[in-house]
C-alpha positions as YAML, in Angstrom:
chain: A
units: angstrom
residues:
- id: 1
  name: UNK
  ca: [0.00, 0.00, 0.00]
- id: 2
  name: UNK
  ca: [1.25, 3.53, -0.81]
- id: 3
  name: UNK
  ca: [2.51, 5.26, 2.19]
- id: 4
  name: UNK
  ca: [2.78, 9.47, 2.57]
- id: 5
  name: UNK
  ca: [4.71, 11.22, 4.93]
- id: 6
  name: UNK
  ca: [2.40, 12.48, 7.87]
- id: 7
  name: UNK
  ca: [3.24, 16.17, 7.97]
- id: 8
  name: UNK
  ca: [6.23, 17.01, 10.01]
- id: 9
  name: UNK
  ca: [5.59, 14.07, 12.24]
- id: 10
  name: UNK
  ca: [7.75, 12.31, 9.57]
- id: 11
  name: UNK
  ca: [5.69, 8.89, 10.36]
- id: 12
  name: UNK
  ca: [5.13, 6.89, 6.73]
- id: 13
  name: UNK
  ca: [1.49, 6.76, 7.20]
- id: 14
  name: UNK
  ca: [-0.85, 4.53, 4.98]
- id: 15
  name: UNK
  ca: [-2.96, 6.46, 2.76]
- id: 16
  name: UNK
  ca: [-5.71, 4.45, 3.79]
- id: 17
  name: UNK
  ca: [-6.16, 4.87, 7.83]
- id: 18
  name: UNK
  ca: [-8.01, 2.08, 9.80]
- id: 19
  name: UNK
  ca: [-11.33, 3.88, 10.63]
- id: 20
  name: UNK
  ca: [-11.95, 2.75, 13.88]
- id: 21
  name: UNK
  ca: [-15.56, 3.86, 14.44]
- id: 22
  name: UNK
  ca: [-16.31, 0.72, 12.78]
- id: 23
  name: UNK
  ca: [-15.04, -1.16, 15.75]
- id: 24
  name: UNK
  ca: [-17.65, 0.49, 18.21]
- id: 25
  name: UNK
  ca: [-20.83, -2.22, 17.84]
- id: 26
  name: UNK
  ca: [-18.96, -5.06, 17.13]
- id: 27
  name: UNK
  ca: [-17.79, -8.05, 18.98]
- id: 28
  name: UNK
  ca: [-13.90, -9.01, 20.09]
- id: 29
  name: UNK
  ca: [-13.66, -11.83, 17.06]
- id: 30
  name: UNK
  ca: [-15.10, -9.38, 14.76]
- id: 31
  name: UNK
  ca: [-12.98, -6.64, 15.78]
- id: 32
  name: UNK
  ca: [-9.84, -8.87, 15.64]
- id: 33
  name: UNK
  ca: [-10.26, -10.05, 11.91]
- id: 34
  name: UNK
  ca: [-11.13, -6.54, 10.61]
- id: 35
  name: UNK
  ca: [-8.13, -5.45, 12.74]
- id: 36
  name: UNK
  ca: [-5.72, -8.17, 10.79]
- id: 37
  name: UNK
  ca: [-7.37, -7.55, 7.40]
- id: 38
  name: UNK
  ca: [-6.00, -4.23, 7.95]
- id: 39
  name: UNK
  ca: [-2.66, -5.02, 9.17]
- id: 40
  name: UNK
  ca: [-2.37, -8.35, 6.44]
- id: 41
  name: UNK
  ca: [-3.06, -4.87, 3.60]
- id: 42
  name: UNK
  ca: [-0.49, -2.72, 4.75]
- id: 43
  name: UNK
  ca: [-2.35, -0.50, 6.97]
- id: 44
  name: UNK
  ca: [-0.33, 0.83, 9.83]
- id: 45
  name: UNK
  ca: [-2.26, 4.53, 10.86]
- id: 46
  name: UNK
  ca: [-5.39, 3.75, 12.95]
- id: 47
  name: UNK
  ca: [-7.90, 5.94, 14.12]
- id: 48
  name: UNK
  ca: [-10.35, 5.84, 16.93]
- id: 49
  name: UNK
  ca: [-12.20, 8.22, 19.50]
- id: 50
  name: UNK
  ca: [-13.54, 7.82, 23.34]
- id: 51
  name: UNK
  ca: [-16.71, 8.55, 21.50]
- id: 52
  name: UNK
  ca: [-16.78, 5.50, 18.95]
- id: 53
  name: UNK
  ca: [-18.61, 3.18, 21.77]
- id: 54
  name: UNK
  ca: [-16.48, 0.00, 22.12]
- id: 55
  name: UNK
  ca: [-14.33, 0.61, 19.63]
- id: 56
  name: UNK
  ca: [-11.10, 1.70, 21.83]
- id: 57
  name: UNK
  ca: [-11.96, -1.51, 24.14]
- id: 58
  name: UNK
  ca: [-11.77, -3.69, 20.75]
- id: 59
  name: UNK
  ca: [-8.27, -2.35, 19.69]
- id: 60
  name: UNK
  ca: [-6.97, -2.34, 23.55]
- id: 61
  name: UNK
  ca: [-6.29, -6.44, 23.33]
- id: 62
  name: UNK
  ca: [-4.44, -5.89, 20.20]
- id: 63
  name: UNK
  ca: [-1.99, -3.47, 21.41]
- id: 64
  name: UNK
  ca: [1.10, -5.42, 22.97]
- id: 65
  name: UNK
  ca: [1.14, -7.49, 20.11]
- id: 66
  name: UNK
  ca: [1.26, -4.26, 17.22]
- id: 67
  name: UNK
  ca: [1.69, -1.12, 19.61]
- id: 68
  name: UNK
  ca: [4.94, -0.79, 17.56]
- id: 69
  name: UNK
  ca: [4.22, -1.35, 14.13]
- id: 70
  name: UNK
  ca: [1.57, 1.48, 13.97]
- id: 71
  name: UNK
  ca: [0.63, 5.23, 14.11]
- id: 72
  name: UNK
  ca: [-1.90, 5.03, 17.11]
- id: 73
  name: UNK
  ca: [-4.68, 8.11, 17.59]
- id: 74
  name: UNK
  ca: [-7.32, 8.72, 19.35]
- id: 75
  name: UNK
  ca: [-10.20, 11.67, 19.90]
- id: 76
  name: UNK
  ca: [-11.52, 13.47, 22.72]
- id: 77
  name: UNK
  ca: [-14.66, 15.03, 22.77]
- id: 78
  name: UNK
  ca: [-15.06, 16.44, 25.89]
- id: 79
  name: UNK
  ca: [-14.37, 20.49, 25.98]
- id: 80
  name: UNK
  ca: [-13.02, 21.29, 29.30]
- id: 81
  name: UNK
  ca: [-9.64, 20.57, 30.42]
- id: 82
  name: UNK
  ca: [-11.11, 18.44, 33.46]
- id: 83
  name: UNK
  ca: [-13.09, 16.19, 31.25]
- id: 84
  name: UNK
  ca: [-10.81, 15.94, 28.26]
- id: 85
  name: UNK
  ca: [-8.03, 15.07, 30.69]
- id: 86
  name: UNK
  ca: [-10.05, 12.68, 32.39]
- id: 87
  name: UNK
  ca: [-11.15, 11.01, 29.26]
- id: 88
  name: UNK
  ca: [-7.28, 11.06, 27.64]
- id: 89
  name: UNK
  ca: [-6.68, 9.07, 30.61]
- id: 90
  name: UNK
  ca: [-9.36, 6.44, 30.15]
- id: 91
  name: UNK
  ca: [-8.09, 5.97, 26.90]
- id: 92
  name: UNK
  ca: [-4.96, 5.09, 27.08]
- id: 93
  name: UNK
  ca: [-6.38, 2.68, 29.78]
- id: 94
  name: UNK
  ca: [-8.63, 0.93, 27.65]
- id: 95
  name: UNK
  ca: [-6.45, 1.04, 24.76]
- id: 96
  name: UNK
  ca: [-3.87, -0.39, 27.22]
- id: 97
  name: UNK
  ca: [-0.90, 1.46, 25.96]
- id: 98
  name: UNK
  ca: [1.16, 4.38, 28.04]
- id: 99
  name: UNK
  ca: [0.96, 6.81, 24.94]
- id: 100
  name: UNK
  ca: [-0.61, 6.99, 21.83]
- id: 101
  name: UNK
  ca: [0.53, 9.01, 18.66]
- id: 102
  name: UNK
  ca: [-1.99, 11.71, 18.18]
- id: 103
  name: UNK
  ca: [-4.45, 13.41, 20.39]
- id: 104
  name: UNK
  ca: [-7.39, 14.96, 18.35]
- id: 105
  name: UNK
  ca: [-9.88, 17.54, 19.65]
- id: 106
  name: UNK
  ca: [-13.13, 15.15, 18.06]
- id: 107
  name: UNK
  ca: [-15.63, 16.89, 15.95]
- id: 108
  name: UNK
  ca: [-14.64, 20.83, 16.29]
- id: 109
  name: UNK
  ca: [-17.62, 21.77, 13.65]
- id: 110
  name: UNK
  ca: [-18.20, 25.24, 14.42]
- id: 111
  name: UNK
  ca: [-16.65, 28.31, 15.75]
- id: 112
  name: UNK
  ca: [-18.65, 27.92, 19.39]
- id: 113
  name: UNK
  ca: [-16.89, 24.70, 19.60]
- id: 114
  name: UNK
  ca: [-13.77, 25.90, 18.18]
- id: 115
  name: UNK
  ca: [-13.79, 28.72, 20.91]
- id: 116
  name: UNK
  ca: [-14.52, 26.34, 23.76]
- id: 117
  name: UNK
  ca: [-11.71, 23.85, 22.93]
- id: 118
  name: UNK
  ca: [-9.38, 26.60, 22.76]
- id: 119
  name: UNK
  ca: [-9.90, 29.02, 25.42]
- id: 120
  name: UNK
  ca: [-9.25, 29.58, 28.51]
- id: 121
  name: UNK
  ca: [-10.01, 25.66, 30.93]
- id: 122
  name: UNK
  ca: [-10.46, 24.27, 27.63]
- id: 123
  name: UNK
  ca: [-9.73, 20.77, 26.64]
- id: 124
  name: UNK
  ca: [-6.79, 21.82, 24.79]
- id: 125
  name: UNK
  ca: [-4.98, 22.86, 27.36]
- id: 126
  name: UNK
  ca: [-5.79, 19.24, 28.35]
- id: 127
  name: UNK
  ca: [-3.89, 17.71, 25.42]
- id: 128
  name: UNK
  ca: [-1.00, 20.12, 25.56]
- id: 129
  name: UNK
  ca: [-0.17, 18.70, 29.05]
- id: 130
  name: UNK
  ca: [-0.86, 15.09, 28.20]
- id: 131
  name: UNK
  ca: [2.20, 15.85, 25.55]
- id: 132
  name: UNK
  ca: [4.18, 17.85, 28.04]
- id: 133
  name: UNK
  ca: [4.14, 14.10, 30.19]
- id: 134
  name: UNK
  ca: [4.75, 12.47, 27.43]
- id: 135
  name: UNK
  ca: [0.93, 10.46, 26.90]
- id: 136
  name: UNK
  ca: [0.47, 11.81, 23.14]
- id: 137
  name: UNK
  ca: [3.24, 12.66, 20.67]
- id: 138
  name: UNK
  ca: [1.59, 15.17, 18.55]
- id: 139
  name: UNK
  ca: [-2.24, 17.17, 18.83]
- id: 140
  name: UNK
  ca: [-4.66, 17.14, 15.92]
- id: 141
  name: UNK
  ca: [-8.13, 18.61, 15.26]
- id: 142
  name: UNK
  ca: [-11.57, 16.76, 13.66]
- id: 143
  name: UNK
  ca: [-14.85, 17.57, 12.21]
- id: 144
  name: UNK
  ca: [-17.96, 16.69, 10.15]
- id: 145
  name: UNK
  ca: [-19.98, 19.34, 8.39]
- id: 146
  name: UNK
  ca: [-20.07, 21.33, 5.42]
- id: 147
  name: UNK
  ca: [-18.01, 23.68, 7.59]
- id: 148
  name: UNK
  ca: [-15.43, 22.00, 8.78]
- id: 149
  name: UNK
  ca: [-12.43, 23.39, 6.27]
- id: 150
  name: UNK
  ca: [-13.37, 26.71, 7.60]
- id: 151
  name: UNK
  ca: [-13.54, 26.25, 11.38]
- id: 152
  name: UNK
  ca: [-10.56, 23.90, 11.02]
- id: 153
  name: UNK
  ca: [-8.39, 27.19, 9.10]
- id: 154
  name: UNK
  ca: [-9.35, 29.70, 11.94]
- id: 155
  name: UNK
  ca: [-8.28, 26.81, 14.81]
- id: 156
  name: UNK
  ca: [-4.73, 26.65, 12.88]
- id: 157
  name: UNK
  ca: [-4.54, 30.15, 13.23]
- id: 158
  name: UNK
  ca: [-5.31, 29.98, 16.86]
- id: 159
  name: UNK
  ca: [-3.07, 27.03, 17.70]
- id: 160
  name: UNK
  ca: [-0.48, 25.11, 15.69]
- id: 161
  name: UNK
  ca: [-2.14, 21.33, 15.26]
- id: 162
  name: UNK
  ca: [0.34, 18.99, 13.87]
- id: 163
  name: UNK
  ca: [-2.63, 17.41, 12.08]
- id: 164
  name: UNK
  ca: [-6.48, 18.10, 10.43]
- id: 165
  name: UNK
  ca: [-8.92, 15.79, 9.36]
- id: 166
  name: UNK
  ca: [-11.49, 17.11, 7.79]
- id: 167
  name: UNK
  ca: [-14.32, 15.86, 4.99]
- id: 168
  name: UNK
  ca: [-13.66, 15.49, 1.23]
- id: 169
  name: UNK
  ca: [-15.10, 13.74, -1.00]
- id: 170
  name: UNK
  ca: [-16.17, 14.49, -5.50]
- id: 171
  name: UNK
  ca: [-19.60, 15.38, -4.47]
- id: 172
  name: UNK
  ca: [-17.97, 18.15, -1.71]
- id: 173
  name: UNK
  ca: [-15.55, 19.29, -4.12]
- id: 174
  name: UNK
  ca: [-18.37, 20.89, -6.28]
- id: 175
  name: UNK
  ca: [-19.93, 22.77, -3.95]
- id: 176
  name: UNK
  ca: [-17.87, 26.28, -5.22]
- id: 177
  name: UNK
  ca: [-18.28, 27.69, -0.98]
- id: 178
  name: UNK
  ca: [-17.06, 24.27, 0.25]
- id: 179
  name: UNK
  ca: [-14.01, 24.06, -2.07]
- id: 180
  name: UNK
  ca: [-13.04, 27.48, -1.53]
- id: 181
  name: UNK
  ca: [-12.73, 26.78, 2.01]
- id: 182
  name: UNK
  ca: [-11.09, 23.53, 1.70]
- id: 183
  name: UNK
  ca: [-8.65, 25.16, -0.98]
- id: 184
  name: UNK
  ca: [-8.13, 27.83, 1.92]
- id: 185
  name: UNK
  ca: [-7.70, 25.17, 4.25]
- id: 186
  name: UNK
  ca: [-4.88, 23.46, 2.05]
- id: 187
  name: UNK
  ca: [-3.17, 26.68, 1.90]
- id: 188
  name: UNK
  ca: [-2.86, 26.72, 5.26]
- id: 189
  name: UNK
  ca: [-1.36, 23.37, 5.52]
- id: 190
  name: UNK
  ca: [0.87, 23.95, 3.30]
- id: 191
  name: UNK
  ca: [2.51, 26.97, 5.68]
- id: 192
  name: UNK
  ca: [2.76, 24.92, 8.86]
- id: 193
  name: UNK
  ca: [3.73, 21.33, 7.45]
- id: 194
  name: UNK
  ca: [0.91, 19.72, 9.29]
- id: 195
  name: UNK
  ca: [-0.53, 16.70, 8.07]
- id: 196
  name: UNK
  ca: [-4.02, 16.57, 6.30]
- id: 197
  name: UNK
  ca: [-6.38, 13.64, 6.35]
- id: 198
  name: UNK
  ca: [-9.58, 13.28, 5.35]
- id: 199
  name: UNK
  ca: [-13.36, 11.10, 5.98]
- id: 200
  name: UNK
  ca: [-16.73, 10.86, 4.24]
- id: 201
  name: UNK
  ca: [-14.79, 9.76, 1.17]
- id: 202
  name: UNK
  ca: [-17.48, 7.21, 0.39]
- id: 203
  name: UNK
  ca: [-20.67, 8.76, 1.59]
- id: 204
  name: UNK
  ca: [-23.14, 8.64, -0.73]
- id: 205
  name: UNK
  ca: [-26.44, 10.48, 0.53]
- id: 206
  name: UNK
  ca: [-28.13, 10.73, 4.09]
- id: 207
  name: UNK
  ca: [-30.42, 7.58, 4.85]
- id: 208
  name: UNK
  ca: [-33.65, 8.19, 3.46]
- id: 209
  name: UNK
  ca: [-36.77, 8.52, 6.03]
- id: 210
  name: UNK
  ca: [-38.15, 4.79, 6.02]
- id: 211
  name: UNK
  ca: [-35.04, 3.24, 4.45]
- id: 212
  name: UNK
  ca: [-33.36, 0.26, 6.10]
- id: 213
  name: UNK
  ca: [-29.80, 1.10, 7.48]
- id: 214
  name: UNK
  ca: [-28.10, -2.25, 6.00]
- id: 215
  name: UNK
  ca: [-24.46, -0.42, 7.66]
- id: 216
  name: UNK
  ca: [-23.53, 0.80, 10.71]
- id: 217
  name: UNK
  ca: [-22.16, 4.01, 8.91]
- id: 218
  name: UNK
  ca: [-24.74, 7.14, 9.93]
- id: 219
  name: UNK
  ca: [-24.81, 8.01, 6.02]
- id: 220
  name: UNK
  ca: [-25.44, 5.83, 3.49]
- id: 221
  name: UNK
  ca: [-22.27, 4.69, 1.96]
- id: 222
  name: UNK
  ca: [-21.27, 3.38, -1.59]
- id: 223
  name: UNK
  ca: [-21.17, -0.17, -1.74]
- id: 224
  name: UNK
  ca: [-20.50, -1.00, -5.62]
- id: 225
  name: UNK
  ca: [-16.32, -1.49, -6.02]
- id: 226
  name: UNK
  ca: [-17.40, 0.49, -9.21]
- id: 227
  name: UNK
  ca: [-17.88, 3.69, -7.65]
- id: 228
  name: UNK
  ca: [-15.52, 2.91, -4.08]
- id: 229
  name: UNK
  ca: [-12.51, 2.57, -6.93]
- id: 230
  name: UNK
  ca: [-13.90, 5.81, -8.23]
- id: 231
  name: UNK
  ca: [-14.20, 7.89, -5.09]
- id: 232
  name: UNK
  ca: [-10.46, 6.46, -3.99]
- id: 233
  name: UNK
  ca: [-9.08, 7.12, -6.96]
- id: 234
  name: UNK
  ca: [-10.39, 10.43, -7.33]
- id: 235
  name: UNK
  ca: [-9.03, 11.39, -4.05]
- id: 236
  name: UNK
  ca: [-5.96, 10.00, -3.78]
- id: 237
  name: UNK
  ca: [-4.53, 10.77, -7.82]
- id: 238
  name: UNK
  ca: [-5.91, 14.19, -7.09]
- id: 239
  name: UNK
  ca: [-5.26, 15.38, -4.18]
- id: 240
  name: UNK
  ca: [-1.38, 14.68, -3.62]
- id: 241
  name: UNK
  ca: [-1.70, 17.33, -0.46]
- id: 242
  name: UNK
  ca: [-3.84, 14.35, 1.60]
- id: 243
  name: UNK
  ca: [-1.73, 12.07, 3.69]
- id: 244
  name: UNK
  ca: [-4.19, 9.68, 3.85]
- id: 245
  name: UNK
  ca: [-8.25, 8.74, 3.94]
- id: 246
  name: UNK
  ca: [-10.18, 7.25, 6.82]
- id: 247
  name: UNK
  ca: [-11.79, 3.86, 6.15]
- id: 248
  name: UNK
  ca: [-15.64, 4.06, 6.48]
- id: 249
  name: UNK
  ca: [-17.37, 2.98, 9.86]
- id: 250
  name: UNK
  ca: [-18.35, -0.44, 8.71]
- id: 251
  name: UNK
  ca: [-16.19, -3.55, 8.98]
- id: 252
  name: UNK
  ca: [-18.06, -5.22, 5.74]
- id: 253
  name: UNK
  ca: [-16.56, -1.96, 3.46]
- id: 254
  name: UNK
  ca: [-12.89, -2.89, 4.24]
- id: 255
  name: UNK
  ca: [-11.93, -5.01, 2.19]
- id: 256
  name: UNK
  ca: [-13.05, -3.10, -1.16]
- id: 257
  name: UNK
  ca: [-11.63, -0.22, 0.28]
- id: 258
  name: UNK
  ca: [-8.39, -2.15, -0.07]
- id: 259
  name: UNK
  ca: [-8.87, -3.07, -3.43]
- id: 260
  name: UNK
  ca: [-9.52, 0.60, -4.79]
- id: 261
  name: UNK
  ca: [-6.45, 1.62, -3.25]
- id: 262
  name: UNK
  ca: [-4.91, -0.88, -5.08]
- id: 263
  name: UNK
  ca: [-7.05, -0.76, -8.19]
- id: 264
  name: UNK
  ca: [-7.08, 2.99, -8.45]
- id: 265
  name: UNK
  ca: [-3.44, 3.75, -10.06]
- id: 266
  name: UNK
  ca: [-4.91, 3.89, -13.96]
- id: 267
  name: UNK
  ca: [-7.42, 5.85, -13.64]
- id: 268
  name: UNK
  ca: [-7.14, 9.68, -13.87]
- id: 269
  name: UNK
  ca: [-9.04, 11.89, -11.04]
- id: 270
  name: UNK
  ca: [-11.19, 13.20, -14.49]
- id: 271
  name: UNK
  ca: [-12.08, 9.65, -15.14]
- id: 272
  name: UNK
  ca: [-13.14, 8.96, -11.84]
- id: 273
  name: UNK
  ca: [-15.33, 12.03, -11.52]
- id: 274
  name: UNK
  ca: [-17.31, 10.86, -14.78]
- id: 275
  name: UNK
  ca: [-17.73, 7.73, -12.58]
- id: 276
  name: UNK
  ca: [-19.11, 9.10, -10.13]
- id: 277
  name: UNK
  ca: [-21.50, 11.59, -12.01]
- id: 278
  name: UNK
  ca: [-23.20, 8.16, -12.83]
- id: 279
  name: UNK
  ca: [-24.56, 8.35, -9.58]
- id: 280
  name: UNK
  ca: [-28.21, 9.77, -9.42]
- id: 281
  name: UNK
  ca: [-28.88, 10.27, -5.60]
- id: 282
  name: UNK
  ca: [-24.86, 11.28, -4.71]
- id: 283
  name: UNK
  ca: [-25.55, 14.24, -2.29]
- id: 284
  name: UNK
  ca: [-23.43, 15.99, 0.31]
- id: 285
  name: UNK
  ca: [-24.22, 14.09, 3.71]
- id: 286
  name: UNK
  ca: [-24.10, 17.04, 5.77]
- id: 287
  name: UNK
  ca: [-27.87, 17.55, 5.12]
- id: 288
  name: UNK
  ca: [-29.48, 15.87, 8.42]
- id: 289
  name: UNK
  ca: [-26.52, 14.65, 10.69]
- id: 290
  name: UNK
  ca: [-27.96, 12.61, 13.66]
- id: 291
  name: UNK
  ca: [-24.66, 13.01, 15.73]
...
């Protein structure tokens, strides 16, 4: 599997990043063979959050067996520096490690949230000491809506994050407000050499009232390897500036993940896109987001 460099963490980070959120509902034998799929396709960056339910309790049995051979983050939520430290400490419990690689302040989607992680008490103060001791190696920032590029700009402006992960995806990218900002947001990457990651690669349209939710994923993602190989490849032979995608929420979508990362190198980002214009009913997700 290609491999970028991470920003000026240096690490050699897959460009496709275990999504761990698709750990969260799932039991330990399920968890461990999604875990090894991963691992047996060259994935070595994995991502998970105190938020994602089980999921840091799934990956917690796995760690003295791979702690070393992989870039380990995790998410806090919480927006004081009481509770974020508090919950920085559970993690690293139940992921039953001493440190992990990256700390990220989870789902920042709005300046209110943006000011209450970074003020005065907030929970970034929290994550700045947990480096100072020596618990996380680096400090990142998240987020999930249409504004996320924008928010995410103003909080490197406010505090250097070694790392941003943020949505992108062809259907995004044509929104003219939405690219702006995330062309903005690249910009600003660019000047302090953090890394830039990305989710909602594959999301294909909110769930439709009625509609049975056949994944565990909140939006409802693509499922054909026609339009996953799209999607991949136009992201990745496009966008050289991402150091790597998040794999969707749902252990069943690994696997042809894999393959378009493997499958993508011949086609062109313009090929892909006609791919994807295929699609009737591809929307932005950030329409109705139940979390």
């Amino acid at each position: 599997m290609e491999t970028r460099r991470l920003g000026r963490l240096e690490h050699e980070s897959s460009v496709l990043i275990y999504g761990a959120a698709s750990l969260g509902g799932v039991d330990q034998d399920r968890a461990d063979a999604s875990i090894q799929e991963a691992l047996d396709a060259g994935i070595n960056h994995f991502d998970v959050a105190a938020d994602y339910g089980d999921a840091e309790l799934r990956l917690g049995p796995r760690m003295p067996e791979i702690r070393d051979r992989i870039f380990l983050a995790t998410k806090t939520g919480r927006r004081t520096f009481e509770e974020a430290w508090s919950e920085i400490n559970r993690s690293l419990e139940r992921l039953q490690t001493d440190h992990v690689d990256l700390i990220q302040m989870h789902a920042v989607c709005d300046l209110e949230n943006l000011d209450l992680v970074t003020g005065k008490g907030g929970s970034l103060e929290a994550a700045i000491r947990a480096k100072d001791e020596g618990m996380v190696r680096a400090i990142g920032i998240t987020g999930h809506t249409a504004q996320a590029p924008s928010v995410h700009t103003e909080g490197l402006r406010r505090f250097d994050f070694d790392s941003v992960l943020t949505p992108l995806n062809y259907r995004l990218s044509t929104d003219p407000q939405y690219a702006a900002d995330y062309a903005a947001l690249v910009e600003a990457i660019k000047a302090s050499d953090a890394a830039l990651m990305t989710i909602k690669m594959i999301a294909r349209r909110n769930w439709r009232e009625g509609e049975e939710k056949s994944y565990s994923t909140w939006y409802r993602p693509f499922d054909e390897q026609r339009y996953i190989t799209a999607a991949t490849a136009w992201l990745l032979n496009g966008h050289p500036e991402i150091t790597g995608l998040a794999t969707a929420g749902e252990t069943r979508l690994l696997q042809q993940m894999i393959v378009a990362e493997r499958e993508r190198a011949d086609l062109t980002p313009e090929a892909a896109a006609s791919i994807l214009d295929e699609v009737k009913d591809y929307t932005s997700p950030f329409v109705d987001i139940p979390i």
